[in-house]
Coordinates of C-alpha atoms and ligand atoms in Angstrom, one line a residue:
X10 CA 28.1 50.2 -2.6
X11 CA 31.5 49.7 -4.1
X12 CA 32.9 49.0 -0.7
X13 CA 30.5 46.2 -0.2
X14 CA 31.2 44.5 -3.5
X15 CA 34.9 44.4 -2.5
X16 CA 34.0 42.2 0.4
X17 CA 32.9 38.6 0.0
X18 CA 29.3 38.5 1.1
X19 CA 28.8 36.2 4.0
X20 CA 26.4 33.9 2.1
X21 CA 29.1 33.2 -0.4
X22 CA 31.6 32.4 2.4
X23 CA 29.0 30.2 4.0
X24 CA 28.4 28.4 0.7
X25 CA 32.1 27.7 0.3
X26 CA 32.7 26.5 3.8
X27 CA 29.6 24.4 4.0
X28 CA 30.2 23.0 0.5
X29 CA 33.8 21.9 1.4
X30 CA 32.7 20.4 4.6
X31 CA 29.8 18.5 3.1
X32 CA 32.0 17.2 0.3
X33 CA 34.5 16.0 2.8
X34 CA 31.8 14.2 4.7
X35 CA 30.4 12.6 1.6
X36 CA 33.9 11.5 0.5
X37 CA 35.4 10.3 3.7
X38 CA 32.7 9.7 6.3
X39 CA 30.0 8.0 4.2
X40 CA 31.2 5.1 2.2
X41 CA 29.8 6.1 -1.2
X42 CA 31.0 4.1 -4.1
X43 CA 32.2 6.2 -7.0
X44 CA 32.5 4.3 -10.2
X45 CA 33.8 7.0 -12.6
X46 CA 35.0 10.5 -13.1
X47 CA 31.5 11.8 -13.8
X48 CA 30.3 10.6 -10.4
X49 CA 33.3 12.2 -8.7
X50 CA 32.4 15.5 -10.4
X51 CA 28.7 15.4 -9.5
X52 CA 29.6 14.6 -5.9
X53 CA 31.9 17.5 -5.8
X54 CA 29.4 19.9 -7.3
X55 CA 26.3 19.1 -5.4
X56 CA 27.2 20.3 -1.9
X57 CA 28.0 23.7 -3.3
X58 CA 24.8 23.8 -5.3
X59 CA 22.7 22.9 -2.2
X60 CA 24.6 25.4 -0.1
X61 CA 24.2 28.2 -2.6
X62 CA 20.5 27.4 -2.9
X63 CA 19.9 27.8 0.8
X64 CA 22.2 30.6 1.7
X65 CA 21.6 32.8 -1.4
X66 CA 18.0 33.2 -0.2
X67 CA 19.3 35.4 2.5
X68 CA 19.8 38.3 0.1
X69 CA 16.0 38.8 0.1
X70 CA 16.1 39.7 3.8
X71 CA 16.4 43.4 4.2
X72 CA 17.5 43.9 7.8
X73 CA 21.2 43.1 8.2
X74 CA 20.6 41.5 11.6
X75 CA 17.9 39.3 10.4
X76 CA 19.9 38.3 7.3
X77 CA 22.7 37.2 9.6
X78 CA 20.4 35.3 11.8
X79 CA 19.0 33.4 8.8
X80 CA 22.5 32.4 7.8
X81 CA 23.4 31.4 11.3
X82 CA 20.4 29.1 11.7
X83 CA 20.4 27.6 8.3
X84 CA 24.0 26.6 8.5
X85 CA 23.4 25.1 11.9
X86 CA 20.3 23.2 10.8
X87 CA 22.1 22.0 7.7
X88 CA 25.0 20.7 9.8
X89 CA 22.7 19.0 12.2
X90 CA 21.0 17.2 9.3
X91 CA 24.4 16.0 8.1
X92 CA 25.3 15.0 11.6
X93 CA 22.1 13.1 12.2
X94 CA 22.6 11.2 8.9
X95 CA 26.2 10.4 9.9
X96 CA 25.2 8.9 13.2
X97 CA 22.3 7.0 11.5
X98 CA 24.7 5.8 8.8
X99 CA 27.2 4.4 11.3
X100 CA 24.5 2.2 12.6
X101 CA 22.5 1.3 9.5
X102 CA 24.8 2.0 6.6
X103 CA 21.9 3.9 5.1
X104 CA 20.6 7.4 4.9
X105 CA 17.6 8.6 7.0
X106 CA 14.2 8.2 5.5
X107 CA 11.2 9.7 7.2
X108 CA 9.4 6.4 7.8
X109 CA 12.5 4.7 8.9
X110 CA 13.2 7.5 11.4
X111 CA 9.7 7.2 12.8
X112 CA 9.9 3.4 13.0
X113 CA 10.0 2.6 16.7
X114 CA 12.4 -0.3 16.5
X115 CA 15.0 1.8 14.6
X116 CA 14.7 4.6 17.2
X117 CA 15.2 2.1 20.0
X118 CA 18.3 0.6 18.3
X119 CA 19.7 4.0 17.9
X120 CA 18.8 5.2 21.4
X121 CA 20.9 2.5 23.1
X122 CA 23.9 2.8 20.9
X123 CA 23.9 6.5 20.1
X124 CA 26.8 7.4 22.3
X125 CA 29.1 4.8 20.7
X126 CA 28.1 6.2 17.3
X127 CA 29.4 9.7 18.0
X128 CA 33.1 10.3 17.6
X129 CA 35.1 13.0 19.2
X130 CA 36.2 14.4 15.9
X131 CA 32.6 14.9 14.8
X132 CA 33.0 18.3 16.5
X133 CA 34.9 19.4 13.4
X134 CA 31.7 19.2 11.5
X135 CA 30.7 22.4 13.3
X136 CA 33.8 24.5 12.4
X137 CA 32.1 26.4 9.6
X138 CA 29.0 27.0 11.9
X139 CA 31.3 28.5 14.5
X140 CA 33.0 30.7 11.9
X141 CA 29.7 32.0 10.4
X142 CA 28.3 32.6 13.9
X143 CA 31.3 34.5 14.9
X144 CA 31.5 36.7 11.8
X145 CA 27.8 37.3 11.6
X146 CA 27.5 38.4 15.2
X147 CA 30.5 40.6 15.3
X148 CA 30.2 42.3 12.1
X149 CA 26.6 41.8 11.0
X150 CA 26.2 45.3 9.4
X151 CA 29.5 45.2 7.5
X152 CA 29.1 41.7 5.9
X153 CA 25.4 41.8 5.2
X154 CA 24.7 41.9 1.5
X155 CA 22.5 44.7 0.2
X156 CA 21.6 44.2 -3.4
X157 CA 19.3 45.9 -5.8
X158 CA 16.3 43.9 -6.9
X159 CA 18.1 42.8 -10.0
X160 CA 20.9 41.3 -7.9
X161 CA 18.5 39.4 -5.8
X162 CA 16.7 38.0 -8.8
X163 CA 20.0 37.1 -10.3
X164 CA 21.0 35.2 -7.2
X165 CA 17.7 33.3 -7.3
X166 CA 18.0 32.6 -11.0
X167 CA 21.6 31.4 -10.4
X168 CA 20.3 29.0 -7.8
X169 CA 17.9 27.4 -10.2
X170 CA 20.4 27.2 -13.0
X171 CA 22.9 25.5 -10.7
X172 CA 20.2 23.1 -9.5
X173 CA 19.0 22.3 -13.0
X174 CA 22.7 21.8 -14.1
X175 CA 23.2 19.3 -11.2
X176 CA 20.0 17.4 -12.0
X177 CA 20.9 17.4 -15.7
X178 CA 24.3 15.8 -15.0
X179 CA 22.7 13.4 -12.5
X180 CA 20.1 12.3 -15.1
X181 CA 22.8 11.8 -17.7
X182 CA 24.8 9.7 -15.3
X183 CA 21.8 7.7 -14.1
X184 CA 18.8 7.8 -16.5
X185 CA 15.4 7.8 -14.8
X186 CA 17.0 8.5 -11.5
X187 CA 13.9 10.1 -10.1
X188 CA 11.2 7.9 -11.5
X189 CA 13.0 4.6 -10.8
X190 CA 14.5 5.7 -7.5
X191 CA 17.0 2.8 -7.3
X192 CA 18.8 3.4 -4.1
X193 CA 19.2 6.1 -1.5
X194 CA 23.0 6.0 -2.0
X195 CA 22.5 6.8 -5.7
X196 CA 20.2 9.6 -4.9
X197 CA 22.5 11.1 -2.3
X198 CA 25.5 10.9 -4.5
X199 CA 23.8 12.4 -7.5
X200 CA 21.6 15.2 -6.0
X201 CA 23.0 15.6 -2.5
X202 CA 21.7 14.9 0.9
X203 CA 19.4 17.9 1.1
X204 CA 17.7 17.4 -2.2
X205 CA 17.4 13.7 -1.3
X206 CA 15.5 14.6 1.9
X207 CA 13.1 16.8 0.0
X208 CA 12.6 14.0 -2.6
X209 CA 12.0 11.5 0.2
X210 CA 9.5 13.8 2.0
X211 CA 7.6 14.4 -1.3
X212 CA 7.4 10.7 -2.1
X213 CA 6.2 9.9 1.4
X214 CA 3.6 12.7 1.4
X215 CA 2.2 11.5 -1.9
X216 CA 1.9 7.9 -0.7
X217 CA 0.4 9.0 2.6
X218 CA -2.3 11.2 1.1
X219 CA -3.6 8.5 -1.1
X220 CA -3.6 6.2 1.9
X221 CA -5.5 8.7 4.0
X222 CA -8.3 8.9 1.5
X223 CA -8.8 5.2 1.3
X224 CA -11.2 3.7 3.9
X225 CA -11.7 0.1 2.8
X226 CA -14.9 0.8 0.9
X227 CA -13.1 -0.4 -2.3
X228 CA -12.7 -3.9 -0.9
X229 CA -16.1 -5.5 -1.5
X230 CA -15.9 -4.9 -5.3
X231 CA -12.3 -6.4 -5.4
X232 CA -13.4 -9.4 -3.3
X233 CA -16.3 -9.9 -5.7
X234 CA -13.8 -9.9 -8.6
X235 CA -11.7 -12.4 -6.8
X236 CA -14.7 -14.7 -6.3
X237 CA -15.7 -14.5 -9.9
X238 CA -12.4 -14.7 -11.6
X239 CA -9.7 -16.2 -9.5
X240 CA -10.9 -19.8 -9.0
X241 CA -10.1 -19.2 -5.4
X242 CA -11.1 -22.5 -3.9
X243 CA -9.4 -24.8 -6.3
X244 CA -6.1 -26.6 -5.9
X245 CA -4.4 -29.2 -8.0
X246 CA -3.3 -32.8 -7.9
X247 CA 0.1 -31.6 -6.8
X248 CA -1.3 -30.0 -3.6
X249 CA 1.0 -30.8 -0.8
X250 CA 3.6 -32.8 -2.8
X251 CA 6.3 -30.7 -1.2
X252 CA 4.8 -30.5 2.2
X253 CA 7.4 -29.6 4.9
X254 CA 10.2 -29.2 2.4
X255 CA 12.6 -26.3 2.3
X256 CA 12.0 -23.9 -0.5
X257 CA 15.1 -22.6 -2.3
X258 CA 14.2 -19.9 -4.7
X259 CA 16.8 -18.7 -7.1
X260 CA 16.0 -15.2 -8.5
X261 CA 18.1 -15.5 -11.6
X262 CA 19.3 -12.1 -12.8
X263 CA 18.4 -11.0 -16.4
X264 CA 18.1 -14.4 -17.9
X265 CA 15.6 -14.8 -20.8
X266 CA 14.0 -17.9 -22.2
X267 CA 15.5 -17.5 -25.6
X268 CA 18.9 -18.8 -24.3
X269 CA 17.4 -22.1 -23.1
X270 CA 18.1 -25.0 -25.5
X271 CA 19.8 -22.5 -27.8
X272 CA 23.4 -22.1 -29.2
X273 CA 25.8 -19.3 -29.7
X274 CA 28.9 -19.8 -32.0
X275 CA 27.8 -23.5 -32.2
X276 CA 28.1 -23.9 -28.4
X277 CA 25.1 -24.5 -26.1
X278 CA 24.5 -21.4 -23.9
X279 CA 23.0 -23.2 -20.9
X280 CA 24.0 -26.9 -20.9
X281 CA 22.9 -27.4 -17.2
X282 CA 19.5 -25.7 -17.5
X283 CA 18.9 -27.4 -20.9
X284 CA 19.4 -30.8 -19.2
X285 CA 17.1 -29.7 -16.4
X286 CA 14.3 -29.0 -19.0
X287 CA 14.3 -32.8 -19.7
X288 CA 14.8 -33.9 -16.1
X289 CA 12.1 -36.1 -14.6
X290 CA 12.1 -34.2 -11.3
X291 CA 11.6 -30.8 -13.0
X292 CA 8.8 -28.8 -14.4
X293 CA 10.0 -26.3 -17.0
X294 CA 7.6 -23.6 -18.0
X295 CA 8.5 -22.5 -21.5
X296 CA 5.8 -19.8 -21.8
X297 CA 6.4 -18.0 -18.5
X298 CA 6.5 -14.1 -18.7
X299 CA 8.1 -11.6 -16.4
X300 CA 5.7 -8.8 -15.5
X301 CA 8.1 -6.2 -14.1
X302 CA 8.4 -2.5 -14.8
X303 CA 10.8 0.2 -13.6
X304 CA 11.4 -1.6 -10.3
X305 CA 13.2 -4.5 -12.2
X306 CA 14.4 -7.1 -9.8
X307 CA 12.4 -5.6 -6.9
X308 CA 9.3 -5.8 -9.0
X309 CA 9.9 -9.4 -9.7
X310 CA 10.2 -10.0 -6.0
X311 CA 7.0 -8.1 -5.3
X312 CA 5.1 -10.2 -7.8
X313 CA 6.4 -13.4 -6.4
X314 CA 5.8 -12.6 -2.7
X315 CA 2.4 -11.0 -3.1
X316 CA 0.8 -12.1 -6.3
X317 CA 0.0 -8.5 -6.9
X318 CA 1.2 -6.3 -9.9
X319 CA 4.0 -3.8 -9.3
X320 CA 3.3 -0.2 -10.2
X321 CA 3.5 1.3 -13.6
X322 CA 5.9 4.1 -12.4
X323 CA 8.7 3.9 -9.9
X324 CA 9.5 0.9 -7.7
X325 CA 6.7 -0.2 -5.3
X326 CA 9.5 -1.4 -3.0
X327 CA 10.4 2.2 -2.6
X328 CA 7.1 4.0 -2.7
X329 CA 5.1 1.6 -0.6
X330 CA 7.6 -0.2 1.5
X331 CA 5.6 0.6 4.6
X332 CA 2.3 -0.9 3.5
X333 CA 0.7 -4.0 5.0
X334 CA 0.8 -7.0 2.9
X335 CA -0.2 -10.6 3.1
X336 CA 3.0 -11.9 1.6
X337 CA 4.3 -15.4 1.2
X338 CA 7.1 -15.1 3.8
X339 CA 4.5 -14.1 6.4
X340 CA 2.1 -16.9 5.5
X341 CA 5.0 -19.4 5.5
X342 CA 6.1 -18.0 8.9
X343 CA 2.6 -18.8 10.3
X344 CA 3.2 -22.3 9.0
X345 CA 6.4 -22.9 10.8
X346 CA 8.9 -21.7 8.1
X347 CA 11.9 -19.5 8.6
X348 CA 12.2 -17.1 5.7
X349 CA 15.2 -15.2 4.4
X350 CA 16.8 -13.6 1.5
X351 CA 20.5 -14.0 0.5
X352 CA 21.9 -11.3 -1.8
X353 CA 25.4 -9.9 -1.9
X354 CA 24.5 -6.2 -2.4
X355 CA 24.0 -3.3 -0.1
X356 CA 20.9 -3.6 2.0
X357 CA 19.2 -0.4 1.0
X358 CA 19.3 -1.2 -2.7
X359 CA 15.7 -1.2 -3.8
X360 CA 14.8 -0.3 -0.2
X361 CA 15.0 -4.0 0.5
X362 CA 15.9 -3.5 4.2
X363 CA 12.6 -1.8 4.8
X364 CA 10.4 -3.8 2.4
X365 CA 11.5 -7.2 3.6
X366 CA 10.3 -6.3 7.0
X367 CA 6.9 -5.4 5.6
X368 CA 6.8 -8.7 3.6
X369 CA 7.5 -10.6 6.8
X370 CA 11.0 -12.0 6.0
X371 CA 12.8 -13.2 9.2
X372 CA 16.2 -12.2 8.0
X373 CA 18.1 -10.5 5.1
X374 CA 21.6 -11.7 4.5
X375 CA 23.0 -8.7 2.6
X376 CA 26.6 -8.1 1.5
X377 CA 27.9 -7.9 5.1
X378 CA 27.0 -11.6 5.5
X379 CA 29.4 -12.6 2.7
X380 CA 33.2 -12.6 2.3
X381 CA 33.8 -10.3 -0.6
X382 CA 37.3 -9.6 -2.0
X383 CA 38.6 -7.9 -5.1
X384 CA 39.3 -11.3 -6.8
X385 CA 35.9 -12.7 -5.9
X386 CA 34.0 -9.7 -7.4
X387 CA 33.1 -8.5 -10.8
X388 CA 30.7 -5.9 -12.1
X389 CA 28.0 -5.4 -9.4
X390 CA 29.8 -7.4 -6.7
X391 CA 30.4 -10.9 -5.5
X392 CA 30.5 -13.4 -8.3
X393 CA 27.7 -16.0 -8.4
X394 CA 29.9 -19.0 -7.8
X395 CA 31.4 -17.9 -4.5
X396 CA 28.0 -16.5 -3.7
X397 CA 26.4 -19.9 -4.0
X398 CA 29.2 -21.6 -2.2
X399 CA 29.0 -19.2 0.8
X400 CA 25.2 -19.3 0.7
X401 CA 25.3 -23.1 1.1
X402 CA 27.2 -22.7 4.4
X403 CA 24.6 -20.2 5.6
X404 CA 21.7 -22.5 4.6
X405 CA 23.3 -25.4 6.5
X406 CA 23.1 -23.4 9.7
X407 CA 19.6 -22.3 9.0
X408 CA 16.5 -23.3 11.0
X409 CA 14.4 -25.8 9.1
X410 CA 12.1 -25.9 7.2
X411 CA 13.1 -22.7 5.5
X412 CA 12.0 -20.6 2.6
X413 CA 15.0 -18.7 1.2
X414 CA 15.5 -16.6 -1.9
X415 CA 18.9 -16.2 -3.5
X416 CA 19.3 -13.3 -5.8
X417 CA 22.2 -13.6 -8.3
X418 CA 24.2 -10.7 -9.5
X419 CA 26.9 -11.6 -12.1
X420 CA 24.5 -11.7 -15.1
X421 CA 23.6 -8.1 -14.8
X422 CA 24.1 -5.3 -17.4
X423 CA 26.8 -4.5 -18.6
X424 CA 27.6 -8.2 -18.4
X425 CA 31.2 -8.0 -17.3
X426 CA 33.1 -11.2 -16.7
X427 CA 36.7 -12.0 -15.9
X428 CA 38.6 -14.0 -18.6
X429 CA 39.1 -17.0 -16.3
X430 CA 35.3 -17.3 -15.8
X431 CA 34.5 -17.3 -19.5
X432 CA 33.7 -20.7 -20.9
X433 CA 32.2 -19.5 -24.2
X434 CA 33.1 -16.7 -26.6
X435 CA 30.9 -13.6 -26.9
X436 CA 28.6 -13.2 -29.9
X437 CA 29.6 -11.0 -32.8
X438 CA 27.1 -8.2 -33.5
X439 CA 26.9 -4.4 -33.2
X440 CA 25.7 -4.7 -29.6
X441 CA 28.3 -5.4 -27.0
X442 CA 25.6 -5.8 -24.5
X443 CA 24.1 -8.7 -26.4
X444 CA 27.6 -10.1 -27.3
X445 CA 28.7 -10.2 -23.7
X446 CA 25.3 -11.5 -22.4
X447 CA 26.0 -15.0 -23.6
X448 CA 29.2 -15.7 -21.6
X449 CA 27.7 -14.3 -18.4
X450 CA 24.6 -16.4 -18.9
X451 CA 26.8 -19.4 -19.3
X452 CA 28.6 -18.4 -16.1
X453 CA 25.2 -18.3 -14.4
X454 CA 24.3 -21.8 -15.7
X455 CA 27.6 -23.1 -14.3
X456 CA 27.0 -21.4 -11.0
X457 CA 23.6 -23.0 -10.6
X458 CA 25.0 -26.4 -11.5
X459 CA 27.7 -25.9 -8.8
X460 CA 24.9 -24.9 -6.4
X461 CA 23.0 -28.1 -7.1
X462 CA 26.2 -30.1 -6.3
X463 CA 26.8 -28.1 -3.1
X464 CA 23.2 -28.7 -2.0
X465 CA 23.7 -32.5 -2.6
X466 CA 27.1 -32.5 -0.8
X467 CA 25.6 -30.7 2.2
X468 CA 22.6 -33.0 2.5
X469 CA 20.1 -30.1 1.9
X470 CA 19.1 -31.3 -1.5
X471 CA 16.7 -34.2 -0.6
X472 CA 14.6 -32.1 1.7
X473 CA 14.2 -29.1 -0.5
X474 CA 12.5 -28.0 -3.6
X475 CA 14.4 -25.7 -5.9
X476 CA 12.8 -23.0 -8.0
X477 CA 14.8 -21.1 -10.6
X478 CA 13.1 -18.0 -12.1
X479 CA 14.4 -15.3 -14.4
X480 CA 13.7 -11.8 -12.9
X481 CA 13.3 -9.7 -16.1
X482 CA 14.8 -9.2 -19.5
X483 CA 18.5 -8.6 -19.8
X484 CA 18.5 -7.4 -23.4
X485 CA 16.3 -4.3 -23.9
X486 CA 14.6 -3.2 -27.1
X487 CA 17.6 -0.9 -27.8
X488 CA 19.4 -4.0 -29.0
X489 CA 16.7 -5.2 -31.4
X490 CA 19.0 -5.0 -34.4
X491 CA 21.6 -7.3 -32.9
X492 CA 18.8 -9.5 -31.5
X493 CA 17.2 -9.9 -34.9
X494 CA 20.6 -10.9 -36.3
X495 CA 21.0 -13.5 -33.5
X496 CA 17.5 -14.9 -33.9
X497 CA 17.8 -14.9 -37.7
X498 CA 14.8 -12.6 -38.1
X499 CA 14.4 -9.7 -40.4
X500 CA 13.2 -7.5 -37.6
X501 CA 11.9 -7.6 -34.0
X502 CA 8.2 -6.8 -34.3
X503 CA 6.1 -5.7 -31.3
X504 CA 4.8 -9.3 -31.3
X505 CA 8.4 -10.7 -31.1
X506 CA 9.2 -8.1 -28.4
X507 CA 6.4 -9.6 -26.2
X508 CA 7.6 -13.1 -26.8
X509 CA 11.1 -12.0 -25.7
X510 CA 9.6 -11.1 -22.3
X511 CA 9.6 -14.8 -21.5
X512 CA 11.9 -15.8 -18.7
X513 CA 12.7 -19.3 -17.6
X514 CA 10.9 -21.0 -14.7
X515 CA 12.0 -24.3 -13.3
X516 CA 10.4 -26.1 -10.4
X517 CA 12.6 -28.9 -9.3
X518 CA 11.3 -31.4 -6.8
X519 CA 13.9 -34.1 -5.9
X520 CA 12.5 -37.6 -6.2
X521 CA 9.2 -36.5 -7.7
X522 CA 9.7 -38.3 -11.1
X523 CA 6.8 -36.9 -13.0
X524 CA 8.3 -33.6 -14.2
X525 CA 7.6 -32.3 -17.8
X526 CA 7.8 -29.3 -20.0
X527 CA 4.7 -27.1 -19.5
X528 CA 3.5 -24.9 -22.4
X529 CA 0.6 -23.2 -20.7
X530 CA 1.0 -19.4 -20.4
X531 CA 2.1 -18.3 -17.0
X532 CA 3.6 -15.4 -15.2
X533 CA 5.5 -14.3 -12.1
X534 CA 2.2 -13.4 -10.5
X535 CA 1.4 -17.1 -10.3
X536 CA 4.4 -18.0 -8.1
X537 CA 2.8 -17.4 -4.7
X538 CA -0.4 -19.6 -5.1
X539 CA 1.7 -22.2 -6.9
X540 CA 4.3 -22.6 -4.2
X541 CA 1.8 -22.4 -1.3
X542 CA -0.2 -25.2 -2.9
X543 CA 2.9 -27.4 -3.5
X544 CA 3.6 -27.0 0.2
X545 CA 0.1 -28.0 1.1
X546 CA -0.8 -24.6 2.6
X547 CA -4.4 -23.6 2.0
X548 CA -4.9 -19.9 1.4
X549 CA -8.4 -19.7 0.0
X550 CA -9.5 -16.2 0.8
X551 CA -6.3 -14.4 -0.2
X552 CA -6.5 -11.4 -2.5
X553 CA -4.1 -12.2 -5.3
X554 CA -4.1 -12.0 -9.0
X555 CA -2.2 -15.2 -9.8
X556 CA -3.2 -18.9 -10.2
X557 CA -1.8 -22.2 -9.1
X558 CA 0.1 -23.2 -12.3
X559 CA -0.8 -26.8 -11.8
X560 CA -4.5 -26.2 -11.4
X561 CA -6.9 -26.9 -14.3
X562 CA -9.0 -23.9 -13.6
X563 CA -6.9 -20.9 -14.6
X564 CA -7.3 -17.4 -15.8
X565 CA -6.9 -17.3 -19.5
X566 CA -4.4 -14.4 -19.8
X567 CA -1.1 -13.2 -18.5
X568 CA -1.0 -9.4 -18.2
X569 CA 2.1 -7.4 -18.4
X570 CA 2.4 -4.3 -16.3
X571 CA 2.0 -1.9 -19.3
X572 CA -1.3 -3.4 -20.3
X573 CA 0.0 -5.7 -23.0
X574 CA -1.2 -9.3 -22.5
X575 CA -0.9 -12.8 -23.7
X576 CA -3.7 -15.4 -24.1
X577 CA -3.7 -18.9 -25.6
X578 CA -4.7 -17.4 -28.9
X579 CA -3.6 -13.8 -29.0
X580 CA -1.0 -11.3 -28.0
X581 CA -2.1 -7.8 -27.5
X582 CA 0.4 -4.9 -27.5
X583 CA 0.7 -1.4 -28.9
X584 CA -3.0 -1.3 -29.6
X585 CA -2.7 -4.2 -31.9
X586 CA -4.1 -7.7 -31.5
X587 CA -1.8 -10.4 -32.9
X588 CA -2.5 -14.0 -33.7
X589 CA -0.3 -15.9 -31.2
X590 CA 0.6 -18.7 -33.6
X591 CA 1.4 -16.7 -36.7
X592 CA 2.4 -13.4 -35.2
X593 CA 0.3 -11.6 -37.7
X594 CA -2.1 -8.8 -36.7
X595 CA -5.6 -10.0 -36.4
X596 CA -7.9 -8.6 -39.1
X597 CA -10.4 -5.9 -38.1
X598 CA -13.8 -7.2 -37.1
X599 CA -15.8 -6.9 -40.2
X600 CA -19.0 -5.9 -38.5
X601 CA -17.4 -3.0 -36.7
X602 CA -15.9 -1.7 -39.9
X603 CA -14.2 1.2 -38.2
X604 CA -10.5 1.0 -38.8
X605 CA -9.7 3.0 -35.7
X606 CA -11.2 0.4 -33.5
X607 CA -9.2 -2.3 -31.7
X608 CA -9.9 -5.7 -33.1
X609 CA -12.6 -7.3 -31.1
X610 CA -10.7 -10.5 -30.6
X611 CA -8.7 -8.9 -27.8
X612 CA -11.4 -6.5 -26.6
X613 CA -12.9 -8.5 -23.7
X614 CA -9.6 -9.6 -22.3
X615 CA -8.3 -6.0 -22.6
X616 CA -11.1 -4.7 -20.4
X617 CA -10.4 -7.4 -17.8
X618 CA -6.7 -6.7 -17.8
X619 CA -7.3 -3.0 -17.2
X620 CA -9.7 -3.8 -14.4
X621 CA -7.2 -6.1 -12.8
X622 CA -4.3 -3.7 -13.0
X623 CA -6.5 -0.9 -11.5
X624 CA -7.6 -3.1 -8.6
X625 CA -4.0 -4.0 -7.9
X626 CA -3.1 -0.3 -7.9
X627 CA -6.0 0.5 -5.6
X628 CA -4.8 -2.1 -3.1
X629 CA -1.3 -0.7 -3.1
X630 CA -2.1 3.0 -3.2
X631 CA -4.8 2.7 -0.5
X632 CA -2.8 0.3 1.6
X633 CA -6.0 -1.7 1.7
X634 CA -4.6 -4.8 3.3
X635 CA -4.6 -3.0 6.6
X636 CA -8.4 -3.3 6.5
X637 CA -8.5 -7.1 6.2
X638 CA -7.7 -9.6 8.9
X639 CA -6.5 -12.6 6.9
X640 CA -6.1 -14.8 10.0
X641 CA -9.7 -14.6 10.9
X642 CA -10.9 -16.4 7.7
Ligands
GP9_8 C1 20.6 -5.2 -7.2 C2 20.1 -6.3 -8.1 C3 19.9 -5.7 -9.5 O1 20.5 -5.6 -5.9 O2 19.0 -6.9 -7.6 O3 18.8 -5.0 -9.6 P1 18.2 -4.7 -11.1 O4 19.0 -3.5 -11.6 O5 18.3 -5.9 -11.9 O6 16.8 -4.3 -10.8
MN9 MN1 17.6 -7.8 -12.0

């Protein structure tokens, strides 16, 4: 026994060799961005944790030969997984996902280029495999670890402790890493390639099971709801006013309506957008709500393109990126439009590269389509001004008519800005987030103004309509104290919180002349029917939960994803019904008398909101659009 303890058990050696190798691959072969020391540490730890987890299981195998065989094959398989990801990464700058691997087009792409993607030095990846094979075959009996039961249990317990430690650090570094699932790169750098694959398989399996159990029987009831509630066959006076025009959609990062026509330190925050609210070619919607949840920007995109609700947990872009949809880009494509997205971020963020295909976009101009330098970047990447300038060049070359979405980046938490880009001073409160928000919002305002000039200069302006929409809040409830100071309120009540979920919506139609400020309640879910109608595209039998914002027949509520909602008279949130005008809770219905009951004023709408959110979830979880042929109708 003593003799054996003197030797390093082979599973420990395997862990060390495999850990070092994996770390070197992460660090030098994948281009993983590391933003701080903590991320460096996590990236260094996780290959050893994963290695230990796999190799330590060998101590449970009694026969030395078998134990050695287990180590040989696990290290080989582990290395092949790394190798496969590396080859895939060289082609797609992304990690393998199960659906992506199975997608025929990807496999074909890979097939033809696979030889060019393999480098001679890749052979070095197998050095540890060779060492372990050699030792294990030659001296299997000597190096096999024979432990008493307590030792085995200890090894297992140690595996879990290490894993938990890794996850804990990852969660600290990136809160809600698992539920929000931002990006494959984030997952890999925080939990490692192997745990990432397990996570990916589990997410896929869950989505697939729900899909398997759906058979389309759910649809008649949903169709009936559409017929009864969605005023499906109505259009508005504005039907077709923008027929044949390009649609330029600006997804404006983190801007909220409270900055519009408002000041900070005596300076207007958004002079250009303020002027636009009064512009005769522009509709400005002052009571327009974002309806996003954990998927943030991607949720806002999902709402806009589909007129469906996002999910209450996770990002639907991630969990249901392979579904069938009847999305706006596809419908526009059938009507002669070329559709695209321009966004200077890595393509896999929010799983956009996959989801955009499912939504029917013709092309995604990600960060590789832009010239990005140290000087032209801040915070999350390319600054909005150079982004809009470079985007104009891309748009000029584009097939017309086009539908294009530009997603901005500079006005993103933590709202960093270079001194030279700062036109107004930060606010002064206990929240640096709120303080710095104002100068970056001003930068966004200037960028959009610059973009309008660029569009005019390039001759694109006249033939386009320009939509500017805020994607979601920028200032969360964590900054309520500073927010109440800024707004001059004693506190931010739940009612105020809902009102702060308003984001700006501008629809600018050059030469139109009859623009105005619209005060009706509206939400992101309304974008698809509104835009299609403006372009004169009939889409009567679609399944969608939004209304044309210019139609007289409209649903009388806007539902937020968490079940809160807004009507003309009430705001419902946190189990309380508020009077919309005064912000006071509505008195209990006298006849009910039961103080535990929700006030009846909001009751009916609440039931409908719940029903609608459930139907939307059913459509997504069951992938029900695959049972409908929209072209036939
Ligand atoms: C990332 C950008 C920001 O590409 O869209 O996403 P967010 O964090 O706002 O959801
Ligand atoms: Mn965003």
